[in-house]
Tab-separated table of N, CA and C in Angstrom:
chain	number	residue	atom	x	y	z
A	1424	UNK	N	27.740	144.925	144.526
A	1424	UNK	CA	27.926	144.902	145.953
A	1424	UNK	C	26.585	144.998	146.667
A	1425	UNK	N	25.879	144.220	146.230
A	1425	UNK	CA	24.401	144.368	146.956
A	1425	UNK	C	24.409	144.079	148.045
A	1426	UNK	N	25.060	143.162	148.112
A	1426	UNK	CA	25.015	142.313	149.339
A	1426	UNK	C	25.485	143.153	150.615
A	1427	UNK	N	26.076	144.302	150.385
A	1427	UNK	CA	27.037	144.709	151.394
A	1427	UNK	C	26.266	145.939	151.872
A	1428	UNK	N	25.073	146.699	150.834
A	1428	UNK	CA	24.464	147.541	151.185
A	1428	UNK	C	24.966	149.258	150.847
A	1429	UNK	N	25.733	148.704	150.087
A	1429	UNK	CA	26.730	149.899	150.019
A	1429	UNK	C	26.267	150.577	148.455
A	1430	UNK	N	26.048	151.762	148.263
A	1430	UNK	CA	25.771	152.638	147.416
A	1430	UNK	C	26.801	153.472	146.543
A	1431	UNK	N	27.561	153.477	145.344
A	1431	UNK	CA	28.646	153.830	144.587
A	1431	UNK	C	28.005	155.223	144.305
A	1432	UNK	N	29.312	155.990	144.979
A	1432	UNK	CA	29.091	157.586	144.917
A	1432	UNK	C	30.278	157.825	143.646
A	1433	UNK	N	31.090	157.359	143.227
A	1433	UNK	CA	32.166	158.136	141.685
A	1433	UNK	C	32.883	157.050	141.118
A	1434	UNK	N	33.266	156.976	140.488
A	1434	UNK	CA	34.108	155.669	139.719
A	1434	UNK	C	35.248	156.464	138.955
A	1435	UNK	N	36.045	156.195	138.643
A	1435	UNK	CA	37.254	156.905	138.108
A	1435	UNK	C	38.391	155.891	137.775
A	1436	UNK	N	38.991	156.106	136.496
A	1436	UNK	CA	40.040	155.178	136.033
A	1436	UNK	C	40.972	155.544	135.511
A	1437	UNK	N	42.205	155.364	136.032
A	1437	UNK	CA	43.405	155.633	135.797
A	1437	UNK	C	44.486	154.804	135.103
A	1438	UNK	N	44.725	155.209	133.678
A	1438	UNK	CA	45.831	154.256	133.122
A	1438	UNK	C	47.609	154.307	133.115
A	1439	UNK	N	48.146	153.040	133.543
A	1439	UNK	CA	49.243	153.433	133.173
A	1439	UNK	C	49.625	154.266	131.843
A	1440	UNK	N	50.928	155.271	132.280
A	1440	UNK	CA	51.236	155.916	130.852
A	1440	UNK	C	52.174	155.514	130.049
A	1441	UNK	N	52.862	154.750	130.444
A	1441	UNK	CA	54.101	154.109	129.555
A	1441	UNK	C	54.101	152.634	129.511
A	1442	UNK	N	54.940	151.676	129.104
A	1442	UNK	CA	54.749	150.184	129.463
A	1442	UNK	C	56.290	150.558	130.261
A	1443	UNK	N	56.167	149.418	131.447
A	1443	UNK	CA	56.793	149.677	132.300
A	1443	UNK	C	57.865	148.183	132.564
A	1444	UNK	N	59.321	148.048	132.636
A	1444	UNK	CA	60.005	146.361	132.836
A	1444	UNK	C	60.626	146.591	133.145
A	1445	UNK	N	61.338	145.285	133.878
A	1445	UNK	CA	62.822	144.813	134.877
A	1445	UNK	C	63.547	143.936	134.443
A	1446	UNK	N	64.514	143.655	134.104
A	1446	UNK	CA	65.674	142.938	133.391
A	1446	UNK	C	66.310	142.729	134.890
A	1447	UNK	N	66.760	141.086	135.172
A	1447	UNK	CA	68.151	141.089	135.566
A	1447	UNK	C	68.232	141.768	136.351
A	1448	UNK	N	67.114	141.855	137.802
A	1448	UNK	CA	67.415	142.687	138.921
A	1448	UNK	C	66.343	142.049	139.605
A	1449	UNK	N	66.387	141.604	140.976
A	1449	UNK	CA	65.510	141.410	141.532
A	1449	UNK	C	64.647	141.780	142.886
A	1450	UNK	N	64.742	143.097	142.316
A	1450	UNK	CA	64.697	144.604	143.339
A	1450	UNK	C	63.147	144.587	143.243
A	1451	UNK	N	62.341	144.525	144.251
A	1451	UNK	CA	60.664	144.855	143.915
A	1451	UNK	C	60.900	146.341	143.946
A	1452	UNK	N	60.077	146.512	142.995
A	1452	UNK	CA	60.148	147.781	142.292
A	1452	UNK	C	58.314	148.270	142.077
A	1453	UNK	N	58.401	150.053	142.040
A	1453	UNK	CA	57.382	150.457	142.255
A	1453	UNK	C	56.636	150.427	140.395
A	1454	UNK	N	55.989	150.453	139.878
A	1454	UNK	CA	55.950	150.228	138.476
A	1454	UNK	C	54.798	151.522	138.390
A	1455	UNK	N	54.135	151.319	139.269
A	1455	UNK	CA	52.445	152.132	138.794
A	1455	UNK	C	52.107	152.922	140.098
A	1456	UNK	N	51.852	154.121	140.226
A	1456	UNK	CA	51.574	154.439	141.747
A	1456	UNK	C	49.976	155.623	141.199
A	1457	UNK	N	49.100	154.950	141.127
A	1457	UNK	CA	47.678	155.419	140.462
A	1457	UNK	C	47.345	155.923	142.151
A	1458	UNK	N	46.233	157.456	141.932
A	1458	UNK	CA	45.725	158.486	143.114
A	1458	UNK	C	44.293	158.319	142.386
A	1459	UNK	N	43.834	158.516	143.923
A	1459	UNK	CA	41.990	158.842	144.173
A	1459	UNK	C	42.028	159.931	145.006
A	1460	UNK	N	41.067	160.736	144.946
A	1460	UNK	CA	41.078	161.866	146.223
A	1460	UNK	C	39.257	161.787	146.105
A	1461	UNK	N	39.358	161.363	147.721
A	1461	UNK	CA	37.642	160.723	147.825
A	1461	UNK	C	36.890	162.785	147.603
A	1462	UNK	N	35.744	162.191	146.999
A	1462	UNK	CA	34.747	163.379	147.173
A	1462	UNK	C	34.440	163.078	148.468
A	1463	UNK	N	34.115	162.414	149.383
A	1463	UNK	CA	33.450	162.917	150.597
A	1463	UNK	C	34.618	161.848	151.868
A	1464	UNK	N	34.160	162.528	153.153
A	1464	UNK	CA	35.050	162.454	154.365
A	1464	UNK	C	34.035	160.741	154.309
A	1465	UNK	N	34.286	159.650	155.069
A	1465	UNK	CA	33.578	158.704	155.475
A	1465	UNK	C	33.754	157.756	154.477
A	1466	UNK	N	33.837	157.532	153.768
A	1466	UNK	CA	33.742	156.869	152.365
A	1466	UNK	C	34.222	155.898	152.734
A	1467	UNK	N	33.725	154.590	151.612
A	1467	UNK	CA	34.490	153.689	151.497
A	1467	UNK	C	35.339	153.646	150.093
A	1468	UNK	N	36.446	153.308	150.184
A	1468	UNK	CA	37.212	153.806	148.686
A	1468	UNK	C	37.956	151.935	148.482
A	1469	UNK	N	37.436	151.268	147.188
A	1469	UNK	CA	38.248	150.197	146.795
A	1469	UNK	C	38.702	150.350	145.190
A	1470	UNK	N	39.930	149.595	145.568
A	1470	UNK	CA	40.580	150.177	143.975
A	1470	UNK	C	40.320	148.213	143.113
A	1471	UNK	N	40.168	148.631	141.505
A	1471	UNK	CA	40.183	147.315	141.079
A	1471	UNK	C	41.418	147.417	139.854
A	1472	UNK	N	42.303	146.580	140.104
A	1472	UNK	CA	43.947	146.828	139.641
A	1472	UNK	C	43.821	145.503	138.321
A	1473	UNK	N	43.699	146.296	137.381
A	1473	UNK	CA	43.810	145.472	136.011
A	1473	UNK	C	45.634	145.498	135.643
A	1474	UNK	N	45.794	144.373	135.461
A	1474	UNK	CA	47.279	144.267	134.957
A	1474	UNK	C	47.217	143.640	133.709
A	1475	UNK	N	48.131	143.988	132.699
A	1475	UNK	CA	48.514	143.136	131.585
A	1475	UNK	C	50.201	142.934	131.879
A	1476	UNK	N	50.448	141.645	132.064
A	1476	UNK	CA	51.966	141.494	132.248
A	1476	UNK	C	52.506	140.689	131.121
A	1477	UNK	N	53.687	140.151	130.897
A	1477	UNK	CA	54.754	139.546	130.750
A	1477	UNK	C	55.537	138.975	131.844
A	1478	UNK	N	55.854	137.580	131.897
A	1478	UNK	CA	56.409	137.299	133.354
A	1478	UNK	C	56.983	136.155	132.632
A	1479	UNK	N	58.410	136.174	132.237
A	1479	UNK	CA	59.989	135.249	131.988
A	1479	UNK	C	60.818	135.340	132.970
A	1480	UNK	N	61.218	133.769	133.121
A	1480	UNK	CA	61.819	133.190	133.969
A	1480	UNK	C	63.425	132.943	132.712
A	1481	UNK	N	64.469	132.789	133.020
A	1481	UNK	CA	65.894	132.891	132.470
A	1481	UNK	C	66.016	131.338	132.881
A	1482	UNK	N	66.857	130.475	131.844
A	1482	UNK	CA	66.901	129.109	131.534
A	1482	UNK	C	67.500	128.837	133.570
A	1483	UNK	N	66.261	128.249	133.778
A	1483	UNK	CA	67.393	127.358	135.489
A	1483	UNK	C	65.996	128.177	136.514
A	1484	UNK	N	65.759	129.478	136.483
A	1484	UNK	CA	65.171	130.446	136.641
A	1484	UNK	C	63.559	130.374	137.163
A	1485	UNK	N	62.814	130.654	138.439
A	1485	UNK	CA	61.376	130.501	137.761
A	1485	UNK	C	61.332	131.773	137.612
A	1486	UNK	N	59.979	131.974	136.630
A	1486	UNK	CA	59.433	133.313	136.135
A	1486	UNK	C	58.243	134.188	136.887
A	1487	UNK	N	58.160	133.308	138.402
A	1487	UNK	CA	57.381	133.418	139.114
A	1487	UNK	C	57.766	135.157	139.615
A	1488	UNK	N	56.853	136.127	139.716
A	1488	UNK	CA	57.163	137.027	140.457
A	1488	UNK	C	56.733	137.662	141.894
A	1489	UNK	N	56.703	138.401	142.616
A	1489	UNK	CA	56.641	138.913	143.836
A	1489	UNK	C	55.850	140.148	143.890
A	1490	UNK	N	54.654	140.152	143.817
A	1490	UNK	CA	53.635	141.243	144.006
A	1490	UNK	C	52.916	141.802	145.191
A	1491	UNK	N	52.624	143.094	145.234
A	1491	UNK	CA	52.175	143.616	145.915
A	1491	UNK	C	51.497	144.986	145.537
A	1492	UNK	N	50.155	144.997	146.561
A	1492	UNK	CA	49.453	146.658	146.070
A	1492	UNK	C	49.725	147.880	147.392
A	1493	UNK	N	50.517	148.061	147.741
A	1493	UNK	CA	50.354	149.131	148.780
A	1493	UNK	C	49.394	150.184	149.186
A	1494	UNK	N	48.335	150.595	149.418
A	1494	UNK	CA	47.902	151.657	149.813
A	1494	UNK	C	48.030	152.708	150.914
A	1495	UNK	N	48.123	153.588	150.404
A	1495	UNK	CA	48.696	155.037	151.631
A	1495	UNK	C	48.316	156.100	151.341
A	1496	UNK	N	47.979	156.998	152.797
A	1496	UNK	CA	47.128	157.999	152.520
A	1496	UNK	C	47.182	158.882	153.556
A	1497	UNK	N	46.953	160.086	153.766
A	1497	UNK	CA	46.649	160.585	155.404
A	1497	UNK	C	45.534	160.400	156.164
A	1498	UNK	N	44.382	159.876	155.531
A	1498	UNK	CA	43.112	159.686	155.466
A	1498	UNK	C	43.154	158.334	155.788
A	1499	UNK	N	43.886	157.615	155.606
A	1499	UNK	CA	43.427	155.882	155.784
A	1499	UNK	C	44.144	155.421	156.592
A	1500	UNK	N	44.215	154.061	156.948
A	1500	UNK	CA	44.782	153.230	157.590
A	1500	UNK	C	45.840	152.151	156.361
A	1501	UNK	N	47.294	152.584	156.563
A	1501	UNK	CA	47.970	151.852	155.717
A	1501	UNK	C	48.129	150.147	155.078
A	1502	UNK	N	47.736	149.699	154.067
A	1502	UNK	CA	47.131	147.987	153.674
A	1502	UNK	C	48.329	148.219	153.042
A	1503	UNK	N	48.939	146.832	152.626
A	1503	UNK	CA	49.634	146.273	151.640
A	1503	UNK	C	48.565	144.928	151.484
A	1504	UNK	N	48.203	145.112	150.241
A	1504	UNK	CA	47.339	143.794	149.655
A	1504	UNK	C	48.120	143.296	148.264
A	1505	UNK	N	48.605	141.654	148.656
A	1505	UNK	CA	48.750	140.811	147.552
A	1505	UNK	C	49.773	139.838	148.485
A	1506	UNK	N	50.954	139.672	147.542
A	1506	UNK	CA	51.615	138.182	148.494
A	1506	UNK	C	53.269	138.721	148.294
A	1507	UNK	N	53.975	138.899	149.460
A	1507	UNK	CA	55.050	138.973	149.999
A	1507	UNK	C	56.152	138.151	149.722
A	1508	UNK	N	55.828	137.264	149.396
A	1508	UNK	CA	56.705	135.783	149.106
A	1508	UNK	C	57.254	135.758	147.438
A	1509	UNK	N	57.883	135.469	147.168
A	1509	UNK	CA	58.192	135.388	145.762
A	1509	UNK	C	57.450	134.256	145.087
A	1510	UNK	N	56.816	134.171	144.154
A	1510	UNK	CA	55.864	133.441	143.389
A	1510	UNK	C	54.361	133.557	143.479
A	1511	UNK	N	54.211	134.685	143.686
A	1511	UNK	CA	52.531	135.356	143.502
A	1511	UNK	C	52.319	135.363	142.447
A	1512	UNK	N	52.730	135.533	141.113
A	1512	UNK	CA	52.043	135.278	140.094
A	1512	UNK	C	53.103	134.807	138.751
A	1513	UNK	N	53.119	134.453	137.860
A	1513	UNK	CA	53.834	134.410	136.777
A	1513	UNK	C	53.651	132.885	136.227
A	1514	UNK	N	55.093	132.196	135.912
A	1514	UNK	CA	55.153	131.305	134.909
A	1514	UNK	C	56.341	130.606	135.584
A	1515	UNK	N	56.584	129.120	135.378
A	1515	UNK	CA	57.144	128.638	136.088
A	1515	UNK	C	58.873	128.626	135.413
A	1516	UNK	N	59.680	127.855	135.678
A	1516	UNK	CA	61.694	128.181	135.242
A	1516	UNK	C	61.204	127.765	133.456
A	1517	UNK	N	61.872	129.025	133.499
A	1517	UNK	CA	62.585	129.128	132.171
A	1517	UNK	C	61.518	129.685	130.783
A	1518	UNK	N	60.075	129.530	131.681
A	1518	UNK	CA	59.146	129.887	130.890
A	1518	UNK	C	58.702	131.835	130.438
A	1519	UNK	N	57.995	131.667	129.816
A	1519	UNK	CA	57.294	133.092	129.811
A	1519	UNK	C	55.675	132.707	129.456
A	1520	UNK	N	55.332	133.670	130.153
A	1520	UNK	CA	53.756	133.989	130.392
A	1520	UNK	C	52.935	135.557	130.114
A	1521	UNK	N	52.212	135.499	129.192
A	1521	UNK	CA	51.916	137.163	129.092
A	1521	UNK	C	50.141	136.896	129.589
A	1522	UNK	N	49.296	137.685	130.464
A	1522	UNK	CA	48.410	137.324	130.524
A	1522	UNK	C	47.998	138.417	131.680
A	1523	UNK	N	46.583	138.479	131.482
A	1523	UNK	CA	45.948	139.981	132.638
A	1523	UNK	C	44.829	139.347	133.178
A	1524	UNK	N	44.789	140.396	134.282
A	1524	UNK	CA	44.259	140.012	135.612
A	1524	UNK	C	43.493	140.907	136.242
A	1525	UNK	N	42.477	140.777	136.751
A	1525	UNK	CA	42.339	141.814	137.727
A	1525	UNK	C	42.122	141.275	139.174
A	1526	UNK	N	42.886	142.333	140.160
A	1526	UNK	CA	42.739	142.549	141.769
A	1526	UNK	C	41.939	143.052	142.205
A	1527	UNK	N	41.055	142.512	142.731
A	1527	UNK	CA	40.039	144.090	143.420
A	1527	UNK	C	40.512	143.821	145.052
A	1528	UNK	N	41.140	145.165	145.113
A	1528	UNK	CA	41.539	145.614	146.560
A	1528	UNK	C	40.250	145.840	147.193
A	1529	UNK	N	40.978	145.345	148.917
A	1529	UNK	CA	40.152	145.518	149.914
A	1529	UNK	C	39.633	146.692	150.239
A	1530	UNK	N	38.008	147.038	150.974
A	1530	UNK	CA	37.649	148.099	151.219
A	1530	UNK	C	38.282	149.178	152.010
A	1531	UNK	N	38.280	150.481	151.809
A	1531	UNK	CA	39.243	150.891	152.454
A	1531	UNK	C	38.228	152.506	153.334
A	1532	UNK	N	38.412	152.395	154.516
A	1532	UNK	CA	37.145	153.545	155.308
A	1532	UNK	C	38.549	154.718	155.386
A	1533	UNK	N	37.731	155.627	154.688
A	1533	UNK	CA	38.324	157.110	154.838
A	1533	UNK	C	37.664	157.986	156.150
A	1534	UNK	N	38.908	158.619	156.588
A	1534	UNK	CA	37.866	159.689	157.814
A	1534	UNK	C	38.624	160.927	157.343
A	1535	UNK	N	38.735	161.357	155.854
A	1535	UNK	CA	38.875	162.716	155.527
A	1535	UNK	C	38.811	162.532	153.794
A	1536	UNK	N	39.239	163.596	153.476
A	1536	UNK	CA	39.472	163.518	151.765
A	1536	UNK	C	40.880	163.723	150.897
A	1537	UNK	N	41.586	162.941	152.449
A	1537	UNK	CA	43.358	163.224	151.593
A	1537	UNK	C	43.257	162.023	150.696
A	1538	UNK	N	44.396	162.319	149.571
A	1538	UNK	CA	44.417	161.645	148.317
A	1538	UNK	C	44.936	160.305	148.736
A	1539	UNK	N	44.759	159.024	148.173
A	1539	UNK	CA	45.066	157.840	148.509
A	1539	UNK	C	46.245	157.310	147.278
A	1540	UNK	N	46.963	156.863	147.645
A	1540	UNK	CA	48.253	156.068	146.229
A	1540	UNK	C	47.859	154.837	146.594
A	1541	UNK	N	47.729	154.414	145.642
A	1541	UNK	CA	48.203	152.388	145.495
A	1541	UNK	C	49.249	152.350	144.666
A	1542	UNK	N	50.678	152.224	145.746
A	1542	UNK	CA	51.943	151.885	144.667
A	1542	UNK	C	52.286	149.898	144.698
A	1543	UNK	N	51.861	150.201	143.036
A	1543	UNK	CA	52.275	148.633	142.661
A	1543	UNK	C	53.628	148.075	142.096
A	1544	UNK	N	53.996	147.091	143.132
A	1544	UNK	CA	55.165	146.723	143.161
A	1544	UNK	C	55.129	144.851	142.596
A	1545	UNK	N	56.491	144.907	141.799
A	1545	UNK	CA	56.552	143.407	141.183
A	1545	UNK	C	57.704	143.544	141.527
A	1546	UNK	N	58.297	141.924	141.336
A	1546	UNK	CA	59.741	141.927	141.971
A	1546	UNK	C	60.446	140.537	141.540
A	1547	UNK	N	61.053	140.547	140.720
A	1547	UNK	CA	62.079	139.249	140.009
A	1547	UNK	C	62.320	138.239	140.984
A	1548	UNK	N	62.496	136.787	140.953
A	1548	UNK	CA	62.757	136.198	141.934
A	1548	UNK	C	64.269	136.218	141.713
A	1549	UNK	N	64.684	136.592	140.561
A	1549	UNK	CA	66.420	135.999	140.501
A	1549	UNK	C	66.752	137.395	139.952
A	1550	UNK	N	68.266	137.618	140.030
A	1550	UNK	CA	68.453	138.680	139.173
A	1550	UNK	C	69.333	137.869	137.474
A	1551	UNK	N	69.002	137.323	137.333
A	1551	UNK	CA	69.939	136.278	136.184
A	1551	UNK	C	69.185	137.195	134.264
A	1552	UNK	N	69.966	137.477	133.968
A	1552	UNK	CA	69.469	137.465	132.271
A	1552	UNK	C	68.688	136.682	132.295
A	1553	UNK	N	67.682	137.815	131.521
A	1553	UNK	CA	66.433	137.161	131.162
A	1553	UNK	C	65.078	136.930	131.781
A	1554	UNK	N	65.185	137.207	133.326
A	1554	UNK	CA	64.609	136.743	134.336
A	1554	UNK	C	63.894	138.376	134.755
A	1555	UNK	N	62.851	138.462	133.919
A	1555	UNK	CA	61.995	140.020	133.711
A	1555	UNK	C	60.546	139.906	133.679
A	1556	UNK	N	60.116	141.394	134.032
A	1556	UNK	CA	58.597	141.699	133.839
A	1556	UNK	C	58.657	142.687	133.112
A	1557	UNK	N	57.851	142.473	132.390
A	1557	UNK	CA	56.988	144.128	131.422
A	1557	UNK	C	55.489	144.118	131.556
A	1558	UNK	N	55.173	145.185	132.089
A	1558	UNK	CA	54.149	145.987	131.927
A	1558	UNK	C	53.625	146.564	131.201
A	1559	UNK	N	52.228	146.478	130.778
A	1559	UNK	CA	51.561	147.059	129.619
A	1559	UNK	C	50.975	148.080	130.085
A	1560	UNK	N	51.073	149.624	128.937
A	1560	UNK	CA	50.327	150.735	129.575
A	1560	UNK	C	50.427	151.671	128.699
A	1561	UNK	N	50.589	151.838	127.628
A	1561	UNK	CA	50.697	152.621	126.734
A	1561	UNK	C	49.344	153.338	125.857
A	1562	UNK	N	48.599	152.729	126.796
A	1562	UNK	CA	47.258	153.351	125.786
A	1562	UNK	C	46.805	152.528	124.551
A	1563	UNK	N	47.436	151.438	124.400
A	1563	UNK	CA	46.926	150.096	123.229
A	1563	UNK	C	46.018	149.642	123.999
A	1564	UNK	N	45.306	148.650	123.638
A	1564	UNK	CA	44.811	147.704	123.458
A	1564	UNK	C	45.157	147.150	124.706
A	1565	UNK	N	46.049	146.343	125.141
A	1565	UNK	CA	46.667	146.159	126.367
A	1565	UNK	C	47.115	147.031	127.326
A	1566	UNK	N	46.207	147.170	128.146
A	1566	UNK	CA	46.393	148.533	129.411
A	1566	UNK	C	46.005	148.129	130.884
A	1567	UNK	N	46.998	148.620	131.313
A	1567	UNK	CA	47.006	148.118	132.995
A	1567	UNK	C	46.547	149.643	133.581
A	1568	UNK	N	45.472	149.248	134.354
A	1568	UNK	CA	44.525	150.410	134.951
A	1568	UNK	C	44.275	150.031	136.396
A	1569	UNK	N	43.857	150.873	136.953
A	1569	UNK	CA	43.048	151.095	138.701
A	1569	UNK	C	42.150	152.229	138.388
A	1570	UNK	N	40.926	151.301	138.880
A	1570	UNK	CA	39.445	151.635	138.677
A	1570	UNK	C	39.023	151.684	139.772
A	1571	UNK	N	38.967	153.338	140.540
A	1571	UNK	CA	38.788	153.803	142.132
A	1571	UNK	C	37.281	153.342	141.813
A	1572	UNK	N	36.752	152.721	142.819
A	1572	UNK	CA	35.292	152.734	143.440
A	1572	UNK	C	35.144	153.485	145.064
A	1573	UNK	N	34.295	154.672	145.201
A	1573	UNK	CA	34.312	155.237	145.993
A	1573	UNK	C	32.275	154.897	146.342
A	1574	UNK	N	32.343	154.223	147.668
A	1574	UNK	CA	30.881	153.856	147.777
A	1574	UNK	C	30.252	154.981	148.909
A	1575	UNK	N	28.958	155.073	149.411
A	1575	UNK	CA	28.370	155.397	150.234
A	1575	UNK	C	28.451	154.613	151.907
C-alpha cells in the first residue's frame, strides 16, 4: 500500500474452525463471522477474506452463488462488500466448481476500538437437491481465513 501512504500497525489471522455447507436451501446464510478489535482509536482496519469453496449447481440448476461480506461494529460505519444478486461466484447449471479466492475488503476508518465482525454470507440460487456450498476450514491444507490489516 505504498501508494496510499499508509503505515501497517498489526496483522492478525483468523481461521475458520469447522468446514462449513448448504444443501437444498436457498437461504443466504451466515457461514464465517471472523472479529478484529483495533489496537488504536483512528485506524484504518481492512480485512483480506481467503475462501476455499465448493460451488454445485443440481441437474437444470446454476451453481452460481450469492455472496456477501458484511461488516459491523460500534466503531465503524456499516459496509456490506461483494454482490447482492445471485451469481457472484461459482459454476455454471449442473456443474461443480471447487476453487479459492481472495477478497480484500474495503478500507474501513475506526473512531474508537470496538470490535469489528465481517459476517460472511453465501446463498444457493435454487433450493433443488444438490444445489450446495461447502466451505473449507478445518485446519487442512484448505482453509478459509480473514487476515485483519490494521494501518496507521
Amino acid at each position: 500500500m505504498a501508494s496510499s501512504g499508509l503505515t501497517v500497525r498489526n496483522i492478525t489471522q483468523v481461521s475458520l474452525g469447522s468446514d462449513q455447507s448448504l444443501d437444498s436451501d436457498a437461504t443466504k446464510t451466515t457461514f464465517f463471522s471472523p472479529t478484529y478489535t483495533p489496537k488504536f482509536s483512528g485506524s484504518k482496519v481492512q480485512g483480506w477474506f481467503c475462501i476455499v469453496v465448493s460451488c454445485a449447481g443440481s441437474s437444470g440448476q446454476s451453481g452460481k452463488k450469492d455472496f456477501d461480506l458484511e461488516f459491523t461494529g460500534s466503531d465503524i460505519t456499516p459496509i456490506t462488500w461483494g454482490l447482492t444478486e445471485s451469481g457472484a461466484i461459482g459454476s455454471g447449471i449442473g456443474d461443480e466448481t471447487v476453487f479459492s479466492t481472495t477478497i480484500i475488503g474495503p478500507l474501513i476508518t475506526t473512531t474508537g476500538t470496538g470490535t469489528i465482525t465481517c459476517n460472511c454470507k453465501l446463498g444457493n440460487s435454487g433450493s433443488q437437491v444438490g444445489n450446495s456450498w461447502y466451505v473449507y476450514g478445518d485446519g487442512t491444507v484448505r482453509e478459509t481465513t480473514m487476515t485483519w490489516i490494521e494501518y496507521k
